[in-house]
CSV table of C-alpha atoms in Angstrom, one decimal:
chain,number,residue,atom,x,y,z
A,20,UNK,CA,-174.1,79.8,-137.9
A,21,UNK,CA,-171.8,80.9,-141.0
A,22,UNK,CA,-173.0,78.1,-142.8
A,23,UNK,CA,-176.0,76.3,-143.2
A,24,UNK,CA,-176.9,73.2,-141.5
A,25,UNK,CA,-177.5,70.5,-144.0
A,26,UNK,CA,-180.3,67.7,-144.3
A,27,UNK,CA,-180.0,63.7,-144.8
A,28,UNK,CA,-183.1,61.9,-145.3
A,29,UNK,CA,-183.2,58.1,-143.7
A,30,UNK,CA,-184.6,55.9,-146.0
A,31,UNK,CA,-185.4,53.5,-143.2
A,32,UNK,CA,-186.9,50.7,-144.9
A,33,UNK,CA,-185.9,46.9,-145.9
A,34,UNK,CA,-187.6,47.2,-150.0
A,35,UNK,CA,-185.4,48.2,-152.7
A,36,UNK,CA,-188.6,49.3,-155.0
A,37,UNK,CA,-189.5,51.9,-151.6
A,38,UNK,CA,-186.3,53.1,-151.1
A,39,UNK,CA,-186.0,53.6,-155.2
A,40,UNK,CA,-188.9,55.5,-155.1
A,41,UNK,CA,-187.8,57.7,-152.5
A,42,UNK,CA,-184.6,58.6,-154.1
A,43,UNK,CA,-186.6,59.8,-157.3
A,44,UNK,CA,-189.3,61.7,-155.7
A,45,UNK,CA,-186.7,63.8,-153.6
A,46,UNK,CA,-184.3,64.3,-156.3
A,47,UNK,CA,-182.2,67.2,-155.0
A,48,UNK,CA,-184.6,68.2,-152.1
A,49,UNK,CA,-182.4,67.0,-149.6
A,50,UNK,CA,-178.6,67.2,-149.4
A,51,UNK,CA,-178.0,63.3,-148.7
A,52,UNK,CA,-179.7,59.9,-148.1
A,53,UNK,CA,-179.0,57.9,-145.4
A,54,UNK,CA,-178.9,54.2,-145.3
A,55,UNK,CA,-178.6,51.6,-142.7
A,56,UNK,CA,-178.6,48.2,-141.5
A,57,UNK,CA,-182.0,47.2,-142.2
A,58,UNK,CA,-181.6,48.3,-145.9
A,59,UNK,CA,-178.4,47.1,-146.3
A,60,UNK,CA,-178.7,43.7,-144.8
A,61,UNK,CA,-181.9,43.0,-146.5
A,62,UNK,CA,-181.3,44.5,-149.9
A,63,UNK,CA,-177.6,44.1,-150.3
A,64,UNK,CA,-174.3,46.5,-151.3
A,65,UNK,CA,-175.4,46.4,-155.3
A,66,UNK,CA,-178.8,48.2,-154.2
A,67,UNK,CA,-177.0,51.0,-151.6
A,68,UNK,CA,-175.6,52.0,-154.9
A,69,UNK,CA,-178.3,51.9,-157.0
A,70,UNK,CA,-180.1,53.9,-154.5
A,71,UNK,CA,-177.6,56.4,-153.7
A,72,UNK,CA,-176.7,57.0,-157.2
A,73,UNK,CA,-177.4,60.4,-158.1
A,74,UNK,CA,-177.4,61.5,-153.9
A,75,UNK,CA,-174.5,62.0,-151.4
A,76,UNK,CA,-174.2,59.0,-149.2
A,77,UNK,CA,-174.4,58.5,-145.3
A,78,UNK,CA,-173.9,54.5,-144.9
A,79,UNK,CA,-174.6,54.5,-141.6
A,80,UNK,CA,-173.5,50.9,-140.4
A,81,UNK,CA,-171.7,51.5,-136.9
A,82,UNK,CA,-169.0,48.9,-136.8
A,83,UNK,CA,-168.2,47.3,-134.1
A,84,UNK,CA,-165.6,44.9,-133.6
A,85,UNK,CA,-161.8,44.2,-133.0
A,86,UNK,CA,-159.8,46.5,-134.7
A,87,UNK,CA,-158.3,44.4,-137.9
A,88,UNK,CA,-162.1,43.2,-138.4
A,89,UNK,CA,-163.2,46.9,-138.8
A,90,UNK,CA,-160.6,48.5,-140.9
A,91,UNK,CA,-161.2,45.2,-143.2
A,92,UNK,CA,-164.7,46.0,-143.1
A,93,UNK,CA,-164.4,49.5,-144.2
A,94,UNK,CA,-161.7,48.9,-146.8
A,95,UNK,CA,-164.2,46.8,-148.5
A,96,UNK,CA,-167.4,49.5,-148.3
A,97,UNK,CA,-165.1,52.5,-149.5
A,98,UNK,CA,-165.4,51.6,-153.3
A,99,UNK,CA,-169.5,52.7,-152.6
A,100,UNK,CA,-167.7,56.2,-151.8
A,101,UNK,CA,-170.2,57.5,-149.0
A,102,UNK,CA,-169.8,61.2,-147.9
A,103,UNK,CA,-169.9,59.6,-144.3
A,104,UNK,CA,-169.8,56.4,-142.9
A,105,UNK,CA,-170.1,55.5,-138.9
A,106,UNK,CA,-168.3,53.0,-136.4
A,107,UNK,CA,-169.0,52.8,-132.8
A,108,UNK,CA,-167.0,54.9,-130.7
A,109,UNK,CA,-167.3,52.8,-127.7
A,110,UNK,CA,-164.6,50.4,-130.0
A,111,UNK,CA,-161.7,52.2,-128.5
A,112,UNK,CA,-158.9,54.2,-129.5
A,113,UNK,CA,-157.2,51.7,-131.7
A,114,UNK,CA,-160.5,51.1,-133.7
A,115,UNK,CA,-160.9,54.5,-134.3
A,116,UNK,CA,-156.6,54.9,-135.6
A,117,UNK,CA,-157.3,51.9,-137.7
A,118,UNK,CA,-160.3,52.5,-139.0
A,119,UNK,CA,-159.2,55.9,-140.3
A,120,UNK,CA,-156.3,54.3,-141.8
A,121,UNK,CA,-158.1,51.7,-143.8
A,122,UNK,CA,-160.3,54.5,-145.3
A,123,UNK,CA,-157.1,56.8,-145.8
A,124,UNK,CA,-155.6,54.1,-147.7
A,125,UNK,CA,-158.4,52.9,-149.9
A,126,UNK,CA,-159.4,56.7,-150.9
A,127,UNK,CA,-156.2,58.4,-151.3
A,128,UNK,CA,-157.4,61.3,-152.6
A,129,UNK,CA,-158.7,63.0,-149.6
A,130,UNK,CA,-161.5,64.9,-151.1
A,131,UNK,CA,-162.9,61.6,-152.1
A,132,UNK,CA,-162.2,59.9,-148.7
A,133,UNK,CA,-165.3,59.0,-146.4
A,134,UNK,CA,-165.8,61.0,-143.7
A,135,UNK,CA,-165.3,58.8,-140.8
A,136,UNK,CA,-168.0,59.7,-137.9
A,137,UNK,CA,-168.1,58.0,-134.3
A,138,UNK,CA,-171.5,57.4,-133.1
A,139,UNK,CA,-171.1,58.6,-129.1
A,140,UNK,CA,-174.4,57.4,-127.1
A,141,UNK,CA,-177.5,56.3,-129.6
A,142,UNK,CA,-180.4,58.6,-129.1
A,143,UNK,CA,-182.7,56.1,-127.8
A,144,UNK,CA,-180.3,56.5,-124.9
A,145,UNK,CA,-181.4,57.9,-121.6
A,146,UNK,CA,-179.6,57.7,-118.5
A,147,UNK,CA,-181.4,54.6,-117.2
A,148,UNK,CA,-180.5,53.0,-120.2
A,149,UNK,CA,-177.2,53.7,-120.1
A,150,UNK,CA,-176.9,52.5,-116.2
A,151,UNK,CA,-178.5,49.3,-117.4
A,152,UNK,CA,-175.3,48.8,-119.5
A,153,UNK,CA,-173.2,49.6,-116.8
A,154,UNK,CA,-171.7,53.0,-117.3
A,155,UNK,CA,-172.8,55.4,-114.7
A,156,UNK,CA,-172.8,58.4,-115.9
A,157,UNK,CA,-175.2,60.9,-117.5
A,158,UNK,CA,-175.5,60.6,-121.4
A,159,UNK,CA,-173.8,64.3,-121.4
A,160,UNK,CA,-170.6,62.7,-119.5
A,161,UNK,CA,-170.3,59.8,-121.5
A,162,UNK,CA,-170.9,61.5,-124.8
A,163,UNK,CA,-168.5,64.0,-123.8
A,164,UNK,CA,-165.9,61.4,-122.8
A,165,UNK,CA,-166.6,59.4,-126.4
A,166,UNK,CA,-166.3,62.6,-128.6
A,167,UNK,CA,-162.7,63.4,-126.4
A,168,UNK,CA,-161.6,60.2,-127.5
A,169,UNK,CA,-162.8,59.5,-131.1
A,170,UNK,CA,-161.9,62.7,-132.5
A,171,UNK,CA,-158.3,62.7,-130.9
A,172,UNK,CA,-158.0,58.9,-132.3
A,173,UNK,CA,-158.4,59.9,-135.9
A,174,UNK,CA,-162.2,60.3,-136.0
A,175,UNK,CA,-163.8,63.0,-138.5
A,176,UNK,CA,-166.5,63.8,-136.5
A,177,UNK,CA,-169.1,62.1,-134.4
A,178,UNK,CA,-173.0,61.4,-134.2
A,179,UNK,CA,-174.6,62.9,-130.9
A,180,UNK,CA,-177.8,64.1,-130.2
A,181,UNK,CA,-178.8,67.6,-130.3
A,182,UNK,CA,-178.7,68.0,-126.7
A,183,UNK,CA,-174.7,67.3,-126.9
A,184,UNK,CA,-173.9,69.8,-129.6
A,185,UNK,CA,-173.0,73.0,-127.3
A,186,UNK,CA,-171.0,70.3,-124.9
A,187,UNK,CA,-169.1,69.0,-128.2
A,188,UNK,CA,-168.5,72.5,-129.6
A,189,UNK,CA,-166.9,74.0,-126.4
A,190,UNK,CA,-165.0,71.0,-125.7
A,191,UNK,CA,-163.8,70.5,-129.2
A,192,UNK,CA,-164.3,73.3,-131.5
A,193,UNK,CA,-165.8,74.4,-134.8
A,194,UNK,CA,-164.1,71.5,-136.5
A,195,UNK,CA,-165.5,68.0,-136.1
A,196,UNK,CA,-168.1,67.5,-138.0
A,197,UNK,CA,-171.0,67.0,-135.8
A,198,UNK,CA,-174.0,64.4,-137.2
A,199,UNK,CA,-177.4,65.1,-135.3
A,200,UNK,CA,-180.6,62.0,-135.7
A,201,UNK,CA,-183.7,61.7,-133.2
A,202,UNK,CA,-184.6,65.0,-135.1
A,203,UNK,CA,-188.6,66.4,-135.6
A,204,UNK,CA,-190.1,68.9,-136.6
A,205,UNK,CA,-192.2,70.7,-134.5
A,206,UNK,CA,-195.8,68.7,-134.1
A,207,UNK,CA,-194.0,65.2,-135.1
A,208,UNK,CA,-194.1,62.3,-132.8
A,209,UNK,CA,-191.1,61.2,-131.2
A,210,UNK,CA,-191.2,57.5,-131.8
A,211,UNK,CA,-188.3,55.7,-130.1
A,212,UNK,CA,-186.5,58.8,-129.9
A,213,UNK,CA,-185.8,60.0,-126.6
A,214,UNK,CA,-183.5,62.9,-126.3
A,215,UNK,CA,-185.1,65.1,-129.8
A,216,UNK,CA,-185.0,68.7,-131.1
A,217,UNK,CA,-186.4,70.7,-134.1
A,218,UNK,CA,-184.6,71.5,-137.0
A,219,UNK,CA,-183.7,74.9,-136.1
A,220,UNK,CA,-183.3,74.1,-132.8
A,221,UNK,CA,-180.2,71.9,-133.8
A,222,UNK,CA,-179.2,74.4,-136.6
A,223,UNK,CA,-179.0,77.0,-133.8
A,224,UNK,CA,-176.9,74.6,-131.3
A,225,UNK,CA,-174.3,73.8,-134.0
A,226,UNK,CA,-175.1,71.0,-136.1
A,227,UNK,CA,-173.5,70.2,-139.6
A,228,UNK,CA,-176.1,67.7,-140.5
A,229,UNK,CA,-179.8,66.6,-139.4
A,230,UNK,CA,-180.5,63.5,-139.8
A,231,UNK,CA,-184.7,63.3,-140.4
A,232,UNK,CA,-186.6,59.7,-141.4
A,233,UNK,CA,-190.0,59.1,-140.7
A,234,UNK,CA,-191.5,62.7,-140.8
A,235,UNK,CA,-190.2,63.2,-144.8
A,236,UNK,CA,-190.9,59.3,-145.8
A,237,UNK,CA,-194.2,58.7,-144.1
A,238,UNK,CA,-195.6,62.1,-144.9
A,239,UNK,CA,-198.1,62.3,-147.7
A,240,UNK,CA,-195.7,64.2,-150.1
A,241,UNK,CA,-192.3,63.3,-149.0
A,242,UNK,CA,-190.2,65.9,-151.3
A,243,UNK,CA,-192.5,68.6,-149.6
A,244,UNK,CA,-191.8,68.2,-146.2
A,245,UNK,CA,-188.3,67.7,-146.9
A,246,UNK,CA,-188.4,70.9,-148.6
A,247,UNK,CA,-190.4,72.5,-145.4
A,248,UNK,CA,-186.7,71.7,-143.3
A,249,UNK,CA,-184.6,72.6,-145.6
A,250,UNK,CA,-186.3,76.4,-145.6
A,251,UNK,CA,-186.4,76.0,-142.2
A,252,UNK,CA,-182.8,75.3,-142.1
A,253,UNK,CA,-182.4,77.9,-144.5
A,254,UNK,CA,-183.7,80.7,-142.1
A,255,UNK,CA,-182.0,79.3,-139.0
């Protein structure tokens, strides 16, 4: 790759004082945080940006809904300014246009504007899972068929497992910006994740960004093994 793939760390935790803590001890170790729904519901917007002060931010919500409820929804999580900032692409083509325009309007200056990334098929995905739901087709297909439609809908980029990046990159390009979680390092364990890779096995495939969680926040020095990745990544 031309240039290098870079690191988010989840902060994937419902306590304000833990995720503070985090965000001090890895300083400028990693190139984002990313938080979620079970920091954000439990902790509220006013901590997200007390947290992310200081970090580039991947709010990592996945919206789902009509379209109008959406857009709204993003229009009033722009002033937090994340770097990136997911919906579900399974919401459909008008979503996606909408959604994209809500952020285009309340960031008019586009190098301020959050990315906008589609999440495609969650990693703890597998093809039974996704049969259960009623779409029968492999997680490759339906990825594949998600990615087609978010980016040509308005979508920045997407979130896909590493096993998807090659597909995305042939059928898409260099452009999209392409989000990569259920990543370990090599000797980690899995936990829910089911379709996984190393760092510079994703590097290697095409990723822009790793998303990493347990194996920085749980390990005994966190800014460490961040720092392990990012020389992995480094040397990818």
């Amino acid at each position: 790759m031309s240039k290098r793939t870079k690191l988010i760390a989840a902060f994937d935790t419902n306590s304000r004082s833990q995720a503070e803590e985090w965000s001090v001890t890895l300083g400028k170790t990693v190139d984002a945080i990313k938080l979620g729904l079970e920091f954000t519901y439990a902790c509220g917007l006013d901590a997200v940006r007390a947290v992310s002060t200081g970090h580039q931010l991947f709010l990592d919500l996945k919206l789902h809904d009509i379209p109008n409820t959406v857009a709204s929804g993003l229009s009033a999580l722009a002033p937090l300014r994340p770097a990136l900032t997911t919906i579900h692409a399974c919401g459909g083509a008008e979503m996606i246009a909408r959604s994209r325009e809500a952020l285009e309007k309340a960031c008019p200056d586009e190098a301020h504007r959050p990315r906008l990334l589609a999440v495609t098929v969650l990693t703890s995905m597998d093809e039974a899972g996704l049969h259960e739901t009623g779409v029968n087709a492999t997680p490759q297909e339906q990825v594949l068929r998600l990615g087609k439609l978010a980016i040509s809908a308005g979508a920045d980029g997407l979130v896909c497992s590493a096993h998807e990046i090659a597909l995305l990159r042939d059928a898409l390009g260099d452009k999209p910006v392409l989000v990569v979680p259920g990543i370990r390092p090599a000797g980690s364990a899995s936990n829910d994740q089911k379709r996984i890779m190393t760092p510079t096995q994703a590097a290697q495939a095409g990723a822009d960004w790793i998303v990493v969680g347990r194996p920085i926040t749980r390990a005994p020095d966190p800014a460490l093994a961040a720092q392990g990745i990012m020389a992995e990544l480094a040397s990818a």
